[in-house]
Amino acid sequence: MEAKGTPPLSLVIFGASGDLTRRKLIPALYDLWMDGLLNPGIEILGVARRLKSHQAFREEVSEGIRAHSRSGVRDDDRFQAFLSQIFYQATDFEDPSGYDTLRSFLASSERIGKTRGNVLFYLATPPSYFIPIIRQLGAHDLNVGLEPGAFVRIVIEKPFGRDLKSAIELNRELLGVFREEQVYRIDHYLGKETVQNILVFRLANPVFGSLWSNVHVSRVEIKVMESLGMEGRGGYFEEAGIIRDMIQSHLFQVLSLTAMEPPVAFEAKAIRDEKVKVLRSLKPYSREELALNILRGQYGPGMVEGTPVVGYREEDKVAPDSQVETFAAMRVEVQNWRWAGVPFYLIAGKRLSRKSTEITLFFKEFPFAIFRLSQCEDHVPNTLTIRIQPNEGISLRFGLKRPSSVLNIDPAEMDFSYQKSYQGNPVDAYERLLRDAMVGDSTLFARDDEVEKSWGYITPFLSDSFPVPEPLPYKAGSDGPEGLTDFLNYS
Ligand code: BG6
């Protein structure tokens, strides 16, 4: 998974006027450019519905670069050189004539001289446009190289479907036009340095790797807390809810990397094969068990980081009687030799007390707990916490004799912090993933069977699958609904 220079290519971004393009994609491309990792033969073409000139688009993305890039604008010549590689085309995504124009643009001899006919499509549009765009690309032969030996690849942003049926349909449409090797399904969690480190930490360190099973681990928690609310995405969230938005994608990716067997080689197919096996091993629940293994919540008004905020039902474009969950905790079990009997808790929520993503492994006690007999009730289990973000790092909690003439055990911590060990801003997930898609490394992207397996498991939990009780209320700025502690302690 080492950094490599990228080939020359045309990068075509559908959905160029959206937030993702402005806040993430263009700033990430610019940072790659500033680090000298982009081929000078790259051309970036933004495609969206609104009419605007190349220049107007360049100005729009300049603001995004100034506000969101890691490198900032310090060298005007290099900044202008980057902007001069950016173009814009107004197209209605369902209008075939737009794809004729696109084809002529990509295939002009001037362009081919620069990009050698390589093309990377990026679908950053609302999901309802995925299938129409894929069909149009196929109908205009934009799924095959424009030159002999040239490549065409397509990157798709989540959500890949909204349940098992639609995920299968999206895969069918995609694979009717592109080969699986051309498809890069992006889940930005896989681009995070700390998520990639899960495998390195497990597989490069025998001290920790040998503890990684039901012999020593009693439970695992994967917890993604966010303090943000809807930020103008209420309409989208009403359709999605936290289970679709976070658990099916990001938390399942983290679960797979945490629970998977060591791959036979450190390469895309072997790693993805092992991740899929985790999803295939998840214990299926009966209808009654489903209800017992999920807890849903919805935030009401409260205070977040000192500021009063409205409840979910008062957010813009949210129904005043909405039943959509903004918090969920799910208990799953990976039924294989390594993990049988160990509950994995997947927890995600909006408008909680803070932003924090962590994986915690709780270790078993010794079979004979000698210190219990010495009234050391405060003794807490050993835990290992991988902090994905923020304050990225790893900490190990253990018990220690409090210096005193009586016997008492205090919890203590050994802590590793990325910030203290490495200087500079961390590379953004999109930089890593965009570069990987350009060089053709699909290790950090979701494969078709992986997506279908995760939807297959999640779909029965969704409210459209069975009548779920009303989500439990929780105060914005809290740590979730009151019932959470009981849910986590149930076994
Ligand atoms: C996105 C979700 O995929 O991930 C958002 O749609 C969420 O709702 C975001 O806020 C969280 O990403 P990160 O990198 O801030 O943890």
PDB file of N, CA and C in Angstrom, residues 262-336:
ATOM      1  N   PRO A 262      -6.019 -13.298   9.093  1.00  0.00           N
ATOM      2  CA  PRO A 262      -4.891 -12.768   8.311  1.00  0.00           C
ATOM      3  C   PRO A 262      -5.014 -13.227   6.859  1.00  0.00           C
ATOM      4  N   PRO A 263      -4.847 -12.320   5.906  1.00  0.00           N
ATOM      5  CA  PRO A 263      -4.949 -12.730   4.500  1.00  0.00           C
ATOM      6  C   PRO A 263      -3.720 -13.530   4.076  1.00  0.00           C
ATOM      7  N   VAL A 264      -3.835 -14.309   2.991  1.00  0.00           N
ATOM      8  CA  VAL A 264      -2.670 -15.090   2.551  1.00  0.00           C
ATOM      9  C   VAL A 264      -1.587 -14.181   1.966  1.00  0.00           C
ATOM     10  N   ALA A 265      -1.970 -12.999   1.502  1.00  0.00           N
ATOM     11  CA  ALA A 265      -0.980 -12.027   1.012  1.00  0.00           C
ATOM     12  C   ALA A 265      -1.558 -10.644   1.256  1.00  0.00           C
ATOM     13  N   PHE A 266      -0.671  -9.640   1.288  1.00  0.00           N
ATOM     14  CA  PHE A 266      -1.169  -8.290   1.525  1.00  0.00           C
ATOM     15  C   PHE A 266      -1.519  -7.654   0.191  1.00  0.00           C
ATOM     16  N   GLU A 267      -2.551  -8.173  -0.448  1.00  0.00           N
ATOM     17  CA  GLU A 267      -2.975  -7.604  -1.732  1.00  0.00           C
ATOM     18  C   GLU A 267      -4.495  -7.649  -1.823  1.00  0.00           C
ATOM     19  N   ALA A 268      -5.023  -6.885  -2.809  1.00  0.00           N
ATOM     20  CA  ALA A 268      -6.458  -6.595  -2.841  1.00  0.00           C
ATOM     21  C   ALA A 268      -7.347  -7.830  -2.717  1.00  0.00           C
ATOM     22  N   LYS A 269      -7.127  -8.835  -3.555  1.00  0.00           N
ATOM     23  CA  LYS A 269      -8.063  -9.958  -3.587  1.00  0.00           C
ATOM     24  C   LYS A 269      -8.048 -10.706  -2.253  1.00  0.00           C
ATOM     25  N   ALA A 270      -6.844 -10.976  -1.758  1.00  0.00           N
ATOM     26  CA  ALA A 270      -6.736 -11.761  -0.521  1.00  0.00           C
ATOM     27  C   ALA A 270      -7.383 -11.013   0.648  1.00  0.00           C
ATOM     28  N   ILE A 271      -7.166  -9.706   0.723  1.00  0.00           N
ATOM     29  CA  ILE A 271      -7.735  -8.936   1.835  1.00  0.00           C
ATOM     30  C   ILE A 271      -9.259  -8.888   1.704  1.00  0.00           C
ATOM     31  N   ARG A 272      -9.727  -8.629   0.481  1.00  0.00           N
ATOM     32  CA  ARG A 272     -11.178  -8.517   0.318  1.00  0.00           C
ATOM     33  C   ARG A 272     -11.868  -9.866   0.529  1.00  0.00           C
ATOM     34  N   ASP A 273     -11.199 -10.953   0.146  1.00  0.00           N
ATOM     35  CA  ASP A 273     -11.777 -12.286   0.393  1.00  0.00           C
ATOM     36  C   ASP A 273     -12.008 -12.493   1.893  1.00  0.00           C
ATOM     37  N   GLU A 274     -11.016 -12.103   2.699  1.00  0.00           N
ATOM     38  CA  GLU A 274     -11.149 -12.320   4.147  1.00  0.00           C
ATOM     39  C   GLU A 274     -12.222 -11.413   4.743  1.00  0.00           C
ATOM     40  N   LYS A 275     -12.332 -10.189   4.223  1.00  0.00           N
ATOM     41  CA  LYS A 275     -13.367  -9.291   4.748  1.00  0.00           C
ATOM     42  C   LYS A 275     -14.760  -9.861   4.477  1.00  0.00           C
ATOM     43  N   VAL A 276     -14.922 -10.414   3.287  1.00  0.00           N
ATOM     44  CA  VAL A 276     -16.244 -10.968   2.946  1.00  0.00           C
ATOM     45  C   VAL A 276     -16.568 -12.158   3.854  1.00  0.00           C
ATOM     46  N   LYS A 277     -15.540 -12.936   4.209  1.00  0.00           N
ATOM     47  CA  LYS A 277     -15.803 -14.099   5.079  1.00  0.00           C
ATOM     48  C   LYS A 277     -16.375 -13.653   6.426  1.00  0.00           C
ATOM     49  N   VAL A 278     -15.917 -12.498   6.928  1.00  0.00           N
ATOM     50  CA  VAL A 278     -16.466 -12.002   8.201  1.00  0.00           C
ATOM     51  C   VAL A 278     -17.961 -11.754   8.037  1.00  0.00           C
ATOM     52  N   LEU A 279     -18.328 -11.111   6.944  1.00  0.00           N
ATOM     53  CA  LEU A 279     -19.743 -10.791   6.742  1.00  0.00           C
ATOM     54  C   LEU A 279     -20.571 -12.071   6.585  1.00  0.00           C
ATOM     55  N   ARG A 280     -19.959 -13.050   5.934  1.00  0.00           N
ATOM     56  CA  ARG A 280     -20.672 -14.332   5.770  1.00  0.00           C
ATOM     57  C   ARG A 280     -20.824 -15.069   7.096  1.00  0.00           C
ATOM     58  N   SER A 281     -19.950 -14.752   8.065  1.00  0.00           N
ATOM     59  CA  SER A 281     -20.000 -15.470   9.351  1.00  0.00           C
ATOM     60  C   SER A 281     -20.939 -14.811  10.361  1.00  0.00           C
ATOM     61  N   LEU A 282     -21.520 -13.665  10.019  1.00  0.00           N
ATOM     62  CA  LEU A 282     -22.355 -12.982  11.020  1.00  0.00           C
ATOM     63  C   LEU A 282     -23.577 -13.836  11.358  1.00  0.00           C
ATOM     64  N   LYS A 283     -23.821 -13.957  12.640  1.00  0.00           N
ATOM     65  CA  LYS A 283     -24.915 -14.820  13.103  1.00  0.00           C
ATOM     66  C   LYS A 283     -26.263 -14.263  12.649  1.00  0.00           C
ATOM     67  N   PRO A 284     -27.044 -15.059  11.917  1.00  0.00           N
ATOM     68  CA  PRO A 284     -28.365 -14.563  11.515  1.00  0.00           C
ATOM     69  C   PRO A 284     -29.315 -14.588  12.717  1.00  0.00           C
ATOM     70  N   TYR A 285     -30.217 -13.622  12.775  1.00  0.00           N
ATOM     71  CA  TYR A 285     -31.162 -13.546  13.891  1.00  0.00           C
ATOM     72  C   TYR A 285     -32.570 -13.886  13.428  1.00  0.00           C
ATOM     73  N   SER A 286     -33.313 -14.505  14.325  1.00  0.00           N
ATOM     74  CA  SER A 286     -34.742 -14.691  14.044  1.00  0.00           C
ATOM     75  C   SER A 286     -35.414 -13.326  14.210  1.00  0.00           C
ATOM     76  N   ARG A 287     -36.655 -13.228  13.822  1.00  0.00           N
ATOM     77  CA  ARG A 287     -37.384 -11.962  13.932  1.00  0.00           C
ATOM     78  C   ARG A 287     -37.391 -11.440  15.384  1.00  0.00           C
ATOM     79  N   GLU A 288     -37.595 -12.356  16.340  1.00  0.00           N
ATOM     80  CA  GLU A 288     -37.630 -11.939  17.752  1.00  0.00           C
ATOM     81  C   GLU A 288     -36.237 -11.472  18.191  1.00  0.00           C
ATOM     82  N   GLU A 289     -35.218 -12.185  17.746  1.00  0.00           N
ATOM     83  CA  GLU A 289     -33.850 -11.818  18.155  1.00  0.00           C
ATOM     84  C   GLU A 289     -33.429 -10.476  17.571  1.00  0.00           C
ATOM     85  N   LEU A 290     -33.916 -10.184  16.364  1.00  0.00           N
ATOM     86  CA  LEU A 290     -33.555  -8.901  15.727  1.00  0.00           C
ATOM     87  C   LEU A 290     -33.891  -7.750  16.661  1.00  0.00           C
ATOM     88  N   ALA A 291     -35.110  -7.772  17.192  1.00  0.00           N
ATOM     89  CA  ALA A 291     -35.556  -6.668  18.040  1.00  0.00           C
ATOM     90  C   ALA A 291     -34.714  -6.570  19.311  1.00  0.00           C
ATOM     91  N   LEU A 292     -34.215  -7.704  19.791  1.00  0.00           N
ATOM     92  CA  LEU A 292     -33.425  -7.682  21.033  1.00  0.00           C
ATOM     93  C   LEU A 292     -32.001  -7.216  20.801  1.00  0.00           C
ATOM     94  N   ASN A 293     -31.566  -7.252  19.562  1.00  0.00           N
ATOM     95  CA  ASN A 293     -30.158  -6.965  19.281  1.00  0.00           C
ATOM     96  C   ASN A 293     -29.937  -5.619  18.614  1.00  0.00           C
ATOM     97  N   ILE A 294     -30.957  -4.782  18.668  1.00  0.00           N
ATOM     98  CA  ILE A 294     -30.771  -3.417  18.156  1.00  0.00           C
ATOM     99  C   ILE A 294     -31.480  -2.429  19.069  1.00  0.00           C
ATOM    100  N   LEU A 295     -30.847  -1.281  19.224  1.00  0.00           N
ATOM    101  CA  LEU A 295     -31.468  -0.212  20.001  1.00  0.00           C
ATOM    102  C   LEU A 295     -31.380   1.053  19.146  1.00  0.00           C
ATOM    103  N   ARG A 296     -32.508   1.721  18.993  1.00  0.00           N
ATOM    104  CA  ARG A 296     -32.523   2.934  18.169  1.00  0.00           C
ATOM    105  C   ARG A 296     -32.836   4.147  19.025  1.00  0.00           C
ATOM    106  N   GLY A 297     -32.294   5.280  18.638  1.00  0.00           N
ATOM    107  CA  GLY A 297     -32.599   6.512  19.350  1.00  0.00           C
ATOM    108  C   GLY A 297     -32.771   7.671  18.386  1.00  0.00           C
ATOM    109  N   GLN A 298     -33.344   8.741  18.893  1.00  0.00           N
ATOM    110  CA  GLN A 298     -33.497   9.953  18.069  1.00  0.00           C
ATOM    111  C   GLN A 298     -33.262  11.155  18.981  1.00  0.00           C
ATOM    112  N   TYR A 299     -32.454  12.105  18.509  1.00  0.00           N
ATOM    113  CA  TYR A 299     -32.116  13.223  19.411  1.00  0.00           C
ATOM    114  C   TYR A 299     -33.219  14.268  19.492  1.00  0.00           C
ATOM    115  N   GLY A 300     -33.373  14.772  20.707  1.00  0.00           N
ATOM    116  CA  GLY A 300     -34.264  15.909  20.936  1.00  0.00           C
ATOM    117  C   GLY A 300     -33.396  17.144  21.102  1.00  0.00           C
ATOM    118  N   PRO A 301     -34.005  18.283  21.469  1.00  0.00           N
ATOM    119  CA  PRO A 301     -33.198  19.496  21.647  1.00  0.00           C
ATOM    120  C   PRO A 301     -32.201  19.343  22.796  1.00  0.00           C
ATOM    121  N   GLY A 302     -31.175  20.159  22.787  1.00  0.00           N
ATOM    122  CA  GLY A 302     -30.178  20.086  23.866  1.00  0.00           C
ATOM    123  C   GLY A 302     -29.052  21.059  23.604  1.00  0.00           C
ATOM    124  N   MET A 303     -27.938  20.834  24.274  1.00  0.00           N
ATOM    125  CA  MET A 303     -26.765  21.707  24.138  1.00  0.00           C
ATOM    126  C   MET A 303     -25.626  20.867  23.612  1.00  0.00           C
ATOM    127  N   VAL A 304     -24.989  21.316  22.541  1.00  0.00           N
ATOM    128  CA  VAL A 304     -23.823  20.595  22.040  1.00  0.00           C
ATOM    129  C   VAL A 304     -22.633  21.541  22.067  1.00  0.00           C
ATOM    130  N   GLU A 305     -21.611  21.145  22.768  1.00  0.00           N
ATOM    131  CA  GLU A 305     -20.401  21.947  22.914  1.00  0.00           C
ATOM    132  C   GLU A 305     -20.742  23.408  23.253  1.00  0.00           C
ATOM    133  N   GLY A 306     -21.649  23.576  24.196  1.00  0.00           N
ATOM    134  CA  GLY A 306     -21.989  24.902  24.697  1.00  0.00           C
ATOM    135  C   GLY A 306     -23.022  25.668  23.885  1.00  0.00           C
ATOM    136  N   THR A 307     -23.531  25.099  22.802  1.00  0.00           N
ATOM    137  CA  THR A 307     -24.492  25.818  21.963  1.00  0.00           C
ATOM    138  C   THR A 307     -25.842  25.086  21.962  1.00  0.00           C
ATOM    139  N   PRO A 308     -26.943  25.838  22.155  1.00  0.00           N
ATOM    140  CA  PRO A 308     -28.247  25.164  22.112  1.00  0.00           C
ATOM    141  C   PRO A 308     -28.572  24.712  20.682  1.00  0.00           C
ATOM    142  N   VAL A 309     -29.102  23.516  20.535  1.00  0.00           N
ATOM    143  CA  VAL A 309     -29.443  23.007  19.199  1.00  0.00           C
ATOM    144  C   VAL A 309     -30.844  22.415  19.217  1.00  0.00           C
ATOM    145  N   VAL A 310     -31.471  22.392  18.041  1.00  0.00           N
ATOM    146  CA  VAL A 310     -32.847  21.869  17.959  1.00  0.00           C
ATOM    147  C   VAL A 310     -32.807  20.344  17.917  1.00  0.00           C
ATOM    148  N   GLY A 311     -33.973  19.761  18.175  1.00  0.00           N
ATOM    149  CA  GLY A 311     -34.107  18.310  18.076  1.00  0.00           C
ATOM    150  C   GLY A 311     -34.217  17.885  16.612  1.00  0.00           C
ATOM    151  N   TYR A 312     -34.066  16.591  16.352  1.00  0.00           N
ATOM    152  CA  TYR A 312     -34.101  16.090  14.978  1.00  0.00           C
ATOM    153  C   TYR A 312     -35.397  16.477  14.272  1.00  0.00           C
ATOM    154  N   ARG A 313     -36.527  16.363  14.983  1.00  0.00           N
ATOM    155  CA  ARG A 313     -37.821  16.627  14.324  1.00  0.00           C
ATOM    156  C   ARG A 313     -38.008  18.097  13.960  1.00  0.00           C
ATOM    157  N   GLU A 314     -37.182  18.967  14.538  1.00  0.00           N
ATOM    158  CA  GLU A 314     -37.267  20.404  14.169  1.00  0.00           C
ATOM    159  C   GLU A 314     -36.266  20.759  13.078  1.00  0.00           C
ATOM    160  N   GLU A 315     -35.451  19.825  12.653  1.00  0.00           N
ATOM    161  CA  GLU A 315     -34.440  20.123  11.618  1.00  0.00           C
ATOM    162  C   GLU A 315     -35.160  20.364  10.285  1.00  0.00           C
ATOM    163  N   ASP A 316     -34.494  21.135   9.423  1.00  0.00           N
ATOM    164  CA  ASP A 316     -35.038  21.443   8.107  1.00  0.00           C
ATOM    165  C   ASP A 316     -35.269  20.155   7.305  1.00  0.00           C
ATOM    166  N   LYS A 317     -36.416  20.069   6.628  1.00  0.00           N
ATOM    167  CA  LYS A 317     -36.789  18.929   5.771  1.00  0.00           C
ATOM    168  C   LYS A 317     -36.952  17.609   6.537  1.00  0.00           C
ATOM    169  N   VAL A 318     -37.236  17.710   7.839  1.00  0.00           N
ATOM    170  CA  VAL A 318     -37.499  16.501   8.628  1.00  0.00           C
ATOM    171  C   VAL A 318     -38.957  16.556   9.087  1.00  0.00           C
ATOM    172  N   ALA A 319     -39.672  15.428   8.965  1.00  0.00           N
ATOM    173  CA  ALA A 319     -41.089  15.399   9.358  1.00  0.00           C
ATOM    174  C   ALA A 319     -41.214  15.604  10.867  1.00  0.00           C
ATOM    175  N   PRO A 320     -42.228  16.386  11.300  1.00  0.00           N
ATOM    176  CA  PRO A 320     -42.360  16.671  12.739  1.00  0.00           C
ATOM    177  C   PRO A 320     -42.667  15.425  13.569  1.00  0.00           C
ATOM    178  N   ASP A 321     -43.113  14.350  12.897  1.00  0.00           N
ATOM    179  CA  ASP A 321     -43.370  13.106  13.653  1.00  0.00           C
ATOM    180  C   ASP A 321     -42.427  11.992  13.165  1.00  0.00           C
ATOM    181  N   SER A 322     -41.280  12.382  12.642  1.00  0.00           N
ATOM    182  CA  SER A 322     -40.365  11.402  12.055  1.00  0.00           C
ATOM    183  C   SER A 322     -39.991  10.277  13.037  1.00  0.00           C
ATOM    184  N   GLN A 323     -39.909   9.071  12.507  1.00  0.00           N
ATOM    185  CA  GLN A 323     -39.528   7.902  13.321  1.00  0.00           C
ATOM    186  C   GLN A 323     -38.098   7.458  12.967  1.00  0.00           C
ATOM    187  N   VAL A 324     -37.420   8.276  12.179  1.00  0.00           N
ATOM    188  CA  VAL A 324     -36.089   7.879  11.702  1.00  0.00           C
ATOM    189  C   VAL A 324     -35.079   7.918  12.846  1.00  0.00           C
ATOM    190  N   GLU A 325     -34.206   6.903  12.893  1.00  0.00           N
ATOM    191  CA  GLU A 325     -33.237   6.837  13.999  1.00  0.00           C
ATOM    192  C   GLU A 325     -31.985   7.639  13.663  1.00  0.00           C
ATOM    193  N   THR A 326     -31.521   8.406  14.673  1.00  0.00           N
ATOM    194  CA  THR A 326     -30.279   9.168  14.516  1.00  0.00           C
ATOM    195  C   THR A 326     -29.184   8.551  15.367  1.00  0.00           C
ATOM    196  N   PHE A 327     -29.558   7.470  16.059  1.00  0.00           N
ATOM    197  CA  PHE A 327     -28.605   6.732  16.907  1.00  0.00           C
ATOM    198  C   PHE A 327     -28.977   5.261  16.789  1.00  0.00           C
ATOM    199  N   ALA A 328     -27.981   4.405  16.725  1.00  0.00           N
ATOM    200  CA  ALA A 328     -28.277   2.965  16.781  1.00  0.00           C
ATOM    201  C   ALA A 328     -27.125   2.229  17.428  1.00  0.00           C
ATOM    202  N   ALA A 329     -27.477   1.220  18.189  1.00  0.00           N
ATOM    203  CA  ALA A 329     -26.474   0.298  18.749  1.00  0.00           C
ATOM    204  C   ALA A 329     -26.933  -1.094  18.328  1.00  0.00           C
ATOM    205  N   MET A 330     -26.008  -1.857  17.792  1.00  0.00           N
ATOM    206  CA  MET A 330     -26.373  -3.164  17.256  1.00  0.00           C
ATOM    207  C   MET A 330     -25.392  -4.191  17.823  1.00  0.00           C
ATOM    208  N   ARG A 331     -25.927  -5.341  18.199  1.00  0.00           N
ATOM    209  CA  ARG A 331     -25.056  -6.400  18.722  1.00  0.00           C
ATOM    210  C   ARG A 331     -24.983  -7.503  17.675  1.00  0.00           C
ATOM    211  N   VAL A 332     -23.764  -7.818  17.235  1.00  0.00           N
ATOM    212  CA  VAL A 332     -23.619  -8.883  16.247  1.00  0.00           C
ATOM    213  C   VAL A 332     -22.581  -9.888  16.744  1.00  0.00           C
ATOM    214  N   GLU A 333     -22.630 -11.085  16.158  1.00  0.00           N
ATOM    215  CA  GLU A 333     -21.628 -12.087  16.541  1.00  0.00           C
ATOM    216  C   GLU A 333     -21.033 -12.703  15.283  1.00  0.00           C
ATOM    217  N   VAL A 334     -19.718 -12.778  15.272  1.00  0.00           N
ATOM    218  CA  VAL A 334     -19.023 -13.381  14.142  1.00  0.00           C
ATOM    219  C   VAL A 334     -18.869 -14.864  14.490  1.00  0.00           C
ATOM    220  N   GLN A 335     -19.641 -15.703  13.806  1.00  0.00           N
ATOM    221  CA  GLN A 335     -19.648 -17.117  14.197  1.00  0.00           C
ATOM    222  C   GLN A 335     -18.555 -17.886  13.470  1.00  0.00           C
ATOM    223  N   ASN A 336     -17.376 -17.817  14.026  1.00  0.00           N
ATOM    224  CA  ASN A 336     -16.302 -18.663  13.509  1.00  0.00           C
ATOM    225  C   ASN A 336     -15.419 -19.076  14.688  1.00  0.00           C
TER     226      ASN A 336
END
